[in-house]
mmCIF file of C-alpha atoms in Angstrom:
data_model
loop_
_atom_site.group_PDB
_atom_site.id
_atom_site.type_symbol
_atom_site.label_atom_id
_atom_site.label_comp_id
_atom_site.label_asym_id
_atom_site.label_seq_id
_atom_site.Cartn_x
_atom_site.Cartn_y
_atom_site.Cartn_z
ATOM 1 C CA MET A 57 1.854 71.732 83.781
ATOM 2 C CA PHE A 58 -1.212 70.664 85.755
ATOM 3 C CA GLU A 59 -1.512 67.023 86.874
ATOM 4 C CA GLN A 60 -4.490 65.167 88.290
ATOM 5 C CA ILE A 61 -5.246 61.596 89.284
ATOM 6 C CA ILE A 62 -8.808 60.544 88.463
ATOM 7 C CA GLU A 63 -10.179 57.601 90.423
ATOM 8 C CA LEU A 64 -12.795 55.535 88.610
ATOM 9 C CA SER A 65 -15.818 53.956 90.270
ATOM 10 C CA ASP A 66 -15.245 50.438 91.584
ATOM 11 C CA SER A 67 -18.546 49.418 89.959
ATOM 12 C CA LEU A 68 -16.977 50.019 86.549
ATOM 13 C CA ASP A 69 -15.808 47.075 84.426
ATOM 14 C CA THR A 70 -12.367 48.360 83.462
ATOM 15 C CA ILE A 71 -11.958 45.718 80.742
ATOM 16 C CA LEU A 72 -14.991 47.130 78.921
ATOM 17 C CA PHE A 73 -14.007 50.705 79.721
ATOM 18 C CA TYR A 74 -10.442 50.453 78.445
ATOM 19 C CA GLY A 75 -11.441 48.352 75.414
ATOM 20 C CA VAL A 76 -9.724 45.472 73.650
ATOM 21 C CA ASN A 77 -5.947 45.956 73.964
ATOM 22 C CA ASN A 78 -6.658 49.329 75.615
ATOM 23 C CA GLY A 79 -8.165 50.552 72.345
ATOM 24 C CA ASN A 80 -10.471 53.047 74.066
ATOM 25 C CA ILE A 81 -7.585 54.662 75.948
ATOM 26 C CA ARG A 82 -5.567 54.924 72.728
ATOM 27 C CA LEU A 83 -8.547 56.611 71.087
ATOM 28 C CA LEU A 84 -8.800 59.129 73.945
ATOM 29 C CA LYS A 85 -5.091 59.893 73.595
ATOM 30 C CA ASP A 86 -5.641 60.567 69.889
ATOM 31 C CA LEU A 87 -8.628 62.788 70.633
ATOM 32 C CA TYR A 88 -6.703 64.726 73.310
ATOM 33 C CA PRO A 89 -3.177 65.081 71.870
ATOM 34 C CA ASN A 90 -2.292 67.939 74.251
ATOM 35 C CA LEU A 91 -2.807 65.750 77.316
ATOM 36 C CA HIS A 92 -0.570 63.055 78.745
ATOM 37 C CA ILE A 93 -2.822 60.170 79.836
ATOM 38 C CA VAL A 94 -1.702 57.137 81.832
ATOM 39 C CA ALA A 95 -4.279 54.502 82.861
ATOM 40 C CA ARG A 96 -3.716 51.708 85.344
ATOM 41 C CA GLY A 97 -6.458 49.801 87.112
ATOM 42 C CA TYR A 98 -9.005 52.235 88.505
ATOM 43 C CA MET A 99 -6.613 55.194 88.331
ATOM 44 C CA ILE A 100 -6.066 57.532 85.382
ATOM 45 C CA LYS A 101 -3.340 60.160 85.618
ATOM 46 C CA VAL A 102 -3.750 63.173 83.350
ATOM 47 C CA SER A 103 -1.257 65.972 82.716
ATOM 48 C CA GLY A 104 -1.975 69.173 80.802
ATOM 49 C CA THR A 105 -3.135 72.757 81.200
ATOM 50 C CA GLU A 106 -5.407 73.851 84.058
ATOM 51 C CA ASN A 107 -8.287 74.217 81.593
ATOM 52 C CA ASP A 108 -7.779 71.031 79.586
ATOM 53 C CA VAL A 109 -7.524 68.595 82.499
ATOM 54 C CA PRO A 110 -10.878 69.462 84.175
ATOM 55 C CA ALA A 111 -12.601 69.412 80.771
ATOM 56 C CA PHE A 112 -11.171 65.959 80.120
ATOM 57 C CA GLU A 113 -12.314 64.726 83.547
ATOM 58 C CA ALA A 114 -15.870 65.880 82.809
ATOM 59 C CA VAL A 115 -15.876 63.860 79.584
ATOM 60 C CA LEU A 116 -14.302 60.868 81.340
ATOM 61 C CA ARG A 117 -17.076 60.886 83.953
ATOM 62 C CA LYS A 118 -19.692 60.810 81.186
ATOM 63 C CA LEU A 119 -17.903 57.877 79.557
ATOM 64 C CA GLU A 120 -17.723 56.129 82.924
ATOM 65 C CA ARG A 121 -21.460 56.601 83.545
ATOM 66 C CA TYR A 122 -22.336 55.412 80.040
ATOM 67 C CA CYS A 123 -20.219 52.267 80.469
ATOM 68 C CA ILE A 124 -21.767 51.451 83.856
ATOM 69 C CA ASP A 125 -25.329 52.045 82.663
ATOM 70 C CA ASN A 126 -25.046 50.194 79.345
ATOM 71 C CA ASN A 127 -22.331 47.627 80.090
ATOM 72 C CA CYS A 128 -20.438 48.586 76.934
ATOM 73 C CA LEU A 129 -18.274 51.344 75.492
ATOM 74 C CA ALA A 130 -17.169 51.464 71.865
ATOM 75 C CA GLU A 131 -15.479 53.916 69.546
ATOM 76 C CA GLU A 132 -18.673 55.483 68.250
ATOM 77 C CA GLN A 133 -19.984 56.218 71.759
ATOM 78 C CA ILE A 134 -16.649 57.734 72.819
ATOM 79 C CA ILE A 135 -16.586 60.054 69.812
ATOM 80 C CA ASP A 136 -20.212 61.092 70.369
ATOM 81 C CA ILE A 137 -19.599 61.944 74.043
ATOM 82 C CA VAL A 138 -16.340 63.796 73.322
ATOM 83 C CA LYS A 139 -18.181 65.881 70.710
ATOM 84 C CA GLY A 140 -20.965 66.619 73.188
ATOM 85 C CA HIS A 141 -23.564 64.521 71.385
ATOM 86 C CA GLU A 142 -25.978 62.053 72.923
ATOM 87 C CA PRO A 143 -24.588 58.575 72.109
ATOM 88 C CA ASN A 144 -26.683 55.790 70.674
ATOM 89 C CA VAL A 145 -27.373 53.180 73.332
ATOM 90 C CA VAL A 146 -26.237 49.748 72.159
ATOM 91 C CA ARG A 147 -28.678 47.147 73.374
ATOM 92 C CA THR A 148 -26.757 44.004 74.267
ATOM 93 C CA ASP A 149 -29.502 41.844 72.770
ATOM 94 C CA ASP A 150 -28.890 43.593 69.425
ATOM 95 C CA LEU A 151 -25.155 42.864 69.472
ATOM 96 C CA ILE A 152 -24.070 40.576 66.632
ATOM 97 C CA VAL A 153 -20.294 40.548 67.035
ATOM 98 C CA HIS A 154 -17.431 42.671 68.341
ATOM 99 C CA GLY A 155 -15.394 44.149 65.526
ATOM 100 C CA VAL A 156 -11.877 45.562 65.262
ATOM 101 C CA GLY A 157 -10.909 47.725 68.239
ATOM 102 C CA GLY A 158 -13.876 46.477 70.255
ATOM 103 C CA LYS A 159 -16.389 48.134 67.915
ATOM 104 C CA SER A 160 -19.885 46.789 68.513
ATOM 105 C CA ILE A 161 -21.515 45.475 65.338
ATOM 106 C CA VAL A 162 -25.217 45.622 66.156
ATOM 107 C CA ALA A 163 -28.593 45.252 64.484
ATOM 108 C CA ARG A 164 -29.729 48.888 64.336
ATOM 109 C CA THR A 165 -33.175 48.626 62.738
ATOM 110 C CA ALA A 166 -36.222 46.391 63.018
ATOM 111 C CA ASN A 167 -35.473 44.623 59.727
ATOM 112 C CA GLN A 168 -31.820 44.091 60.640
ATOM 113 C CA ARG A 169 -33.025 42.507 63.889
ATOM 114 C CA LYS A 170 -35.459 40.355 61.882
ATOM 115 C CA LEU A 171 -32.601 39.165 59.666
ATOM 116 C CA VAL A 172 -30.589 38.210 62.768
ATOM 117 C CA LYS A 173 -33.565 36.349 64.251
ATOM 118 C CA ASP A 174 -34.436 34.533 61.013
ATOM 119 C CA TYR A 175 -30.800 33.513 60.585
ATOM 120 C CA ASP A 176 -31.081 31.323 63.682
ATOM 121 C CA THR A 177 -34.068 29.395 62.319
ATOM 122 C CA HIS A 178 -33.542 29.281 58.534
ATOM 123 C CA ASP A 179 -30.793 27.949 56.276
ATOM 124 C CA LEU A 180 -31.668 30.152 53.285
ATOM 125 C CA LEU A 181 -32.476 33.841 53.612
ATOM 126 C CA PHE A 182 -33.246 36.590 51.110
ATOM 127 C CA ALA A 183 -32.478 40.151 52.235
ATOM 128 C CA ILE A 184 -33.901 42.661 49.764
ATOM 129 C CA GLY A 185 -33.698 46.434 50.026
ATOM 130 C CA PRO A 186 -32.118 49.746 49.043
ATOM 131 C CA ALA A 187 -28.487 50.814 49.222
ATOM 132 C CA GLY A 188 -27.311 51.646 52.724
ATOM 133 C CA SER A 189 -29.917 49.580 54.570
ATOM 134 C CA GLY A 190 -27.228 47.342 56.089
ATOM 135 C CA LYS A 191 -28.399 44.076 54.569
ATOM 136 C CA THR A 192 -24.960 42.942 53.340
ATOM 137 C CA TYR A 193 -23.100 44.296 56.364
ATOM 138 C CA THR A 194 -25.474 42.504 58.756
ATOM 139 C CA ALA A 195 -25.184 39.286 56.745
ATOM 140 C CA ILE A 196 -21.378 39.372 56.884
ATOM 141 C CA ALA A 197 -21.486 40.087 60.638
ATOM 142 C CA LEU A 198 -23.640 36.985 61.105
ATOM 143 C CA ALA A 199 -21.167 34.946 59.069
ATOM 144 C CA VAL A 200 -18.211 36.197 61.137
ATOM 145 C CA ARG A 201 -20.100 35.356 64.339
ATOM 146 C CA SER A 202 -20.744 31.806 63.130
ATOM 147 C CA LEU A 203 -17.071 31.398 62.234
ATOM 148 C CA ARG A 204 -15.895 32.677 65.633
ATOM 149 C CA ASN A 205 -18.352 30.379 67.417
ATOM 150 C CA ARG A 206 -17.038 27.460 65.331
ATOM 151 C CA GLU A 207 -20.509 26.759 63.974
ATOM 152 C CA VAL A 208 -18.970 26.626 60.475
ATOM 153 C CA ARG A 209 -15.452 26.195 59.106
ATOM 154 C CA ARG A 210 -15.489 28.861 56.413
ATOM 155 C CA ILE A 211 -17.166 31.901 54.938
ATOM 156 C CA ILE A 212 -17.759 32.199 51.192
ATOM 157 C CA LEU A 213 -18.695 35.592 49.749
ATOM 158 C CA SER A 214 -19.656 36.104 46.138
ATOM 159 C CA ARG A 215 -20.899 38.745 43.727
ATOM 160 C CA PRO A 216 -21.725 38.714 40.024
ATOM 161 C CA ALA A 217 -19.162 40.841 38.146
ATOM 162 C CA VAL A 218 -21.820 42.206 35.823
ATOM 163 C CA GLU A 219 -20.404 45.720 35.789
ATOM 164 C CA ALA A 220 -17.185 44.387 34.294
ATOM 165 C CA GLY A 221 -18.900 42.904 31.243
ATOM 166 C CA GLU A 222 -16.665 42.326 28.252
ATOM 167 C CA LYS A 223 -14.301 45.086 29.411
ATOM 168 C CA LEU A 224 -12.818 42.801 32.071
ATOM 169 C CA GLY A 225 -10.091 41.586 29.731
ATOM 170 C CA PHE A 226 -8.801 45.098 29.230
ATOM 171 C CA LEU A 227 -8.159 45.656 32.934
ATOM 172 C CA PRO A 228 -4.523 45.231 34.080
ATOM 173 C CA GLY A 229 -3.326 42.303 36.189
ATOM 174 C CA ASP A 230 -4.296 38.688 36.705
ATOM 175 C CA MET A 231 -7.864 37.461 37.257
ATOM 176 C CA LYS A 232 -7.831 38.292 40.993
ATOM 177 C CA GLU A 233 -6.632 41.831 40.313
ATOM 178 C CA LYS A 234 -9.292 42.279 37.621
ATOM 179 C CA ILE A 235 -12.130 41.054 39.845
ATOM 180 C CA ASP A 236 -11.126 42.515 43.243
ATOM 181 C CA PRO A 237 -12.514 46.038 42.584
ATOM 182 C CA TYR A 238 -16.002 44.523 42.210
ATOM 183 C CA LEU A 239 -15.605 42.598 45.474
ATOM 184 C CA GLN A 240 -14.152 45.511 47.484
ATOM 185 C CA PRO A 241 -17.359 46.233 49.459
ATOM 186 C CA LEU A 242 -17.101 42.720 50.901
ATOM 187 C CA TYR A 243 -13.471 43.282 51.913
ATOM 188 C CA ASP A 244 -14.469 46.605 53.517
ATOM 189 C CA ALA A 245 -17.035 44.920 55.774
ATOM 190 C CA LEU A 246 -14.627 42.146 56.787
ATOM 191 C CA GLN A 247 -11.941 44.701 57.672
ATOM 192 C CA ASP A 248 -14.351 46.237 60.194
ATOM 193 C CA MET A 249 -14.822 42.902 61.918
ATOM 194 C CA ILE A 250 -11.548 40.961 61.710
ATOM 195 C CA PRO A 251 -8.049 42.292 62.575
ATOM 196 C CA PRO A 252 -5.846 42.741 59.476
ATOM 197 C CA ALA A 253 -3.328 39.977 60.251
ATOM 198 C CA LYS A 254 -6.070 37.462 61.063
ATOM 199 C CA LEU A 255 -8.043 38.410 57.969
ATOM 200 C CA ALA A 256 -4.945 37.946 55.812
ATOM 201 C CA ASP A 257 -4.474 34.459 57.301
ATOM 202 C CA TYR A 258 -8.120 33.557 56.687
ATOM 203 C CA LEU A 259 -7.916 34.701 53.063
ATOM 204 C CA ALA A 260 -4.621 32.869 52.529
ATOM 205 C CA ASN A 261 -5.754 29.515 53.943
ATOM 206 C CA GLY A 262 -9.239 29.605 52.422
ATOM 207 C CA THR A 263 -11.183 30.019 55.663
ATOM 208 C CA ILE A 264 -12.671 33.099 54.005
ATOM 209 C CA GLN A 265 -13.144 32.951 50.246
ATOM 210 C CA ILE A 266 -14.232 35.914 48.138
ATOM 211 C CA ALA A 267 -14.916 35.103 44.517
ATOM 212 C CA PRO A 268 -17.104 36.092 41.569
ATOM 213 C CA LEU A 269 -20.251 34.038 41.102
ATOM 214 C CA ALA A 270 -18.910 32.170 38.067
ATOM 215 C CA PHE A 271 -16.368 30.436 40.350
ATOM 216 C CA MET A 272 -19.198 28.693 42.262
ATOM 217 C CA ARG A 273 -20.127 26.351 39.407
ATOM 218 C CA GLY A 274 -19.550 22.674 40.112
ATOM 219 C CA ARG A 275 -18.866 23.133 43.833
ATOM 220 C CA THR A 276 -20.716 21.754 46.853
ATOM 221 C CA LEU A 277 -20.506 24.309 49.643
ATOM 222 C CA SER A 278 -20.627 22.517 52.996
ATOM 223 C CA ASP A 279 -20.007 23.604 56.596
ATOM 224 C CA ALA A 280 -20.067 27.268 55.599
ATOM 225 C CA VAL A 281 -21.939 30.537 55.567
ATOM 226 C CA VAL A 282 -22.343 31.547 51.922
ATOM 227 C CA ILE A 283 -23.402 35.064 50.963
ATOM 228 C CA LEU A 284 -24.397 36.172 47.470
ATOM 229 C CA ASP A 285 -24.361 39.964 47.243
ATOM 230 C CA GLU A 286 -25.892 42.122 44.469
ATOM 231 C CA ALA A 287 -28.034 39.160 43.451
ATOM 232 C CA GLN A 288 -30.308 41.384 41.355
ATOM 233 C CA ASN A 289 -27.561 41.230 38.715
ATOM 234 C CA THR A 290 -27.643 37.450 38.356
ATOM 235 C CA SER A 291 -29.318 35.639 35.504
ATOM 236 C CA VAL A 292 -32.014 33.037 36.159
ATOM 237 C CA GLN A 293 -29.501 30.254 35.434
ATOM 238 C CA GLN A 294 -26.830 31.778 37.669
ATOM 239 C CA ILE A 295 -28.933 32.091 40.795
ATOM 240 C CA LYS A 296 -30.350 28.596 40.331
ATOM 241 C CA MET A 297 -26.782 27.313 40.024
ATOM 242 C CA PHE A 298 -25.805 29.186 43.185
ATOM 243 C CA LEU A 299 -28.742 28.028 45.318
ATOM 244 C CA THR A 300 -28.175 24.386 44.381
ATOM 245 C CA ARG A 301 -24.569 24.553 45.693
ATOM 246 C CA MET A 302 -25.856 24.268 49.265
ATOM 247 C CA GLY A 303 -24.301 21.390 51.205
ATOM 248 C CA LEU A 304 -24.575 20.044 54.749
ATOM 249 C CA ASN A 305 -24.383 22.489 57.667
ATOM 250 C CA THR A 306 -24.552 25.472 55.329
ATOM 251 C CA LYS A 307 -26.448 28.718 55.568
ATOM 252 C CA MET A 308 -27.004 30.929 52.542
ATOM 253 C CA ILE A 309 -27.894 34.619 52.546
ATOM 254 C CA VAL A 310 -28.843 36.275 49.254
ATOM 255 C CA THR A 311 -28.891 40.079 49.206
ATOM 256 C CA GLY A 312 -29.990 42.471 46.486
ATOM 257 C CA ASP A 313 -31.628 45.730 45.517
ATOM 258 C CA MET A 314 -34.325 45.422 42.870
ATOM 259 C CA THR A 315 -33.990 49.116 41.998
ATOM 260 C CA GLN A 316 -30.356 48.721 40.887
ATOM 261 C CA ILE A 317 -30.470 46.055 38.175
ATOM 262 C CA ASP A 318 -27.548 46.441 35.743
ATOM 263 C CA LEU A 319 -28.589 43.628 33.383
ATOM 264 C CA PRO A 320 -29.600 44.278 29.771
ATOM 265 C CA ALA A 321 -33.235 45.359 29.534
ATOM 266 C CA ALA A 322 -34.271 42.125 27.827
ATOM 267 C CA GLN A 323 -32.750 39.898 30.513
ATOM 268 C CA LYS A 324 -34.781 38.927 33.597
ATOM 269 C CA SER A 325 -33.156 39.309 36.988
ATOM 270 C CA GLY A 326 -32.404 35.960 38.596
ATOM 271 C CA LEU A 327 -33.240 37.398 42.004
ATOM 272 C CA LYS A 328 -36.706 38.467 40.908
ATOM 273 C CA ASP A 329 -37.284 35.047 39.352
ATOM 274 C CA ALA A 330 -36.067 33.205 42.469
ATOM 275 C CA LEU A 331 -38.318 35.251 44.752
ATOM 276 C CA ASP A 332 -41.306 34.322 42.571
ATOM 277 C CA VAL A 333 -40.415 30.628 42.165
ATOM 278 C CA LEU A 334 -39.501 30.038 45.826
ATOM 279 C CA ARG A 335 -42.239 32.160 47.364
ATOM 280 C CA ASP A 336 -44.112 29.219 48.908
ATOM 281 C CA VAL A 337 -41.143 26.958 49.702
ATOM 282 C CA LYS A 338 -40.910 26.205 53.424
ATOM 283 C CA GLY A 339 -37.682 26.892 55.297
ATOM 284 C CA ILE A 340 -36.791 30.047 53.382
ATOM 285 C CA ALA A 341 -36.863 33.455 55.089
ATOM 286 C CA ARG A 342 -37.414 36.729 53.290
ATOM 287 C CA VAL A 343 -36.619 40.115 54.837
ATOM 288 C CA GLU A 344 -37.578 43.226 52.889
ATOM 289 C CA PHE A 345 -35.644 46.340 53.899
ATOM 290 C CA SER A 346 -36.929 49.838 53.156
ATOM 291 C CA GLN A 347 -35.724 53.439 53.146
ATOM 292 C CA LYS A 348 -36.358 53.530 56.911
ATOM 293 C CA ASP A 349 -33.531 51.005 57.375
ATOM 294 C CA ILE A 350 -30.874 53.162 55.705
ATOM 295 C CA VAL A 351 -28.056 53.629 58.226
ATOM 296 C CA ARG A 352 -25.481 55.496 56.133
ATOM 297 C CA HIS A 353 -25.207 59.275 55.993
ATOM 298 C CA LYS A 354 -28.641 60.915 56.386
ATOM 299 C CA LEU A 355 -28.366 62.226 52.808
ATOM 300 C CA VAL A 356 -28.434 58.656 51.459
ATOM 301 C CA GLN A 357 -32.021 58.200 52.596
ATOM 302 C CA ARG A 358 -32.993 61.542 51.055
ATOM 303 C CA ILE A 359 -31.325 60.562 47.780
ATOM 304 C CA VAL A 360 -33.157 57.229 47.672
ATOM 305 C CA ASP A 361 -36.460 58.963 48.466
ATOM 306 C CA ALA A 362 -35.877 61.570 45.737
ATOM 307 C CA TYR A 363 -35.207 58.916 43.088
ATOM 308 C CA GLU A 364 -38.261 56.950 44.180
ATOM 309 C CA LYS A 365 -40.491 60.035 43.910
ATOM 310 C CA HIS A 366 -39.008 60.889 40.512
ATOM 311 C CA LYS A 367 -39.639 57.355 39.278
ATOM 312 C CA GLN A 368 -43.263 57.480 40.431
ATOM 313 C CA ALA A 369 -43.755 60.891 38.793
#
């Protein structure tokens, strides 16, 4: 067994380097299961084979340099460097919020950055664009940031359950169990940004509310960030009802994709109608995402492009 003590640079911020609750060190241990790694202060002791230990030190030095140069180190950068890839540099001015395990939730494209900027100066925003462009994820990150900064007391997330249609009654369980599958993308985003125990508390005490659009009727939504996702599947009456729920100290973000309307052919999309009716109303921001903003797997952008070309043909 070969053992080596690696001394880190004193210019390194060890809090950033080790991550929240030593999350980065735990990740390295998972990535190098054949090594025994002990970190304390500026010293890291590594035990393993004569080949594995020097290879690990080389990677550790790259991680150290990245952290010093960019003043951050998150899971995605660690994985990129371990795999020998060039990591994406996270600009601190693009950071929205720190997620679970110290993950940096950032605005990655020009339109995502525009949404973040417009959020600071507008109370109602429309974010329109294709699947995978990050419009909903960015909106939820902004809501979580406002909640952490105590700018609002709650987050309210909603979606129309159009896909369920009349078949909803045939699904097993109570109303929550019937509706939850249609709201799962919202839960997925929150789970990236809020630790599980804290998220469970927020959902239990109503700090975060996730509900189908029909549950918004008759409410006044104050001191909150309210997000309506998949708004292209609302009716004209539904989106008008939703927009008029706005109370004091409330921000609303409406997201949708006009190419994925699931309404009957004869029914006009409420989102399309709202964009037309409110086009000249002051105080409303509109951010239009495109295929260039798609940040999922590279194939997603190709798929969207292929469908667009087929539609035009």
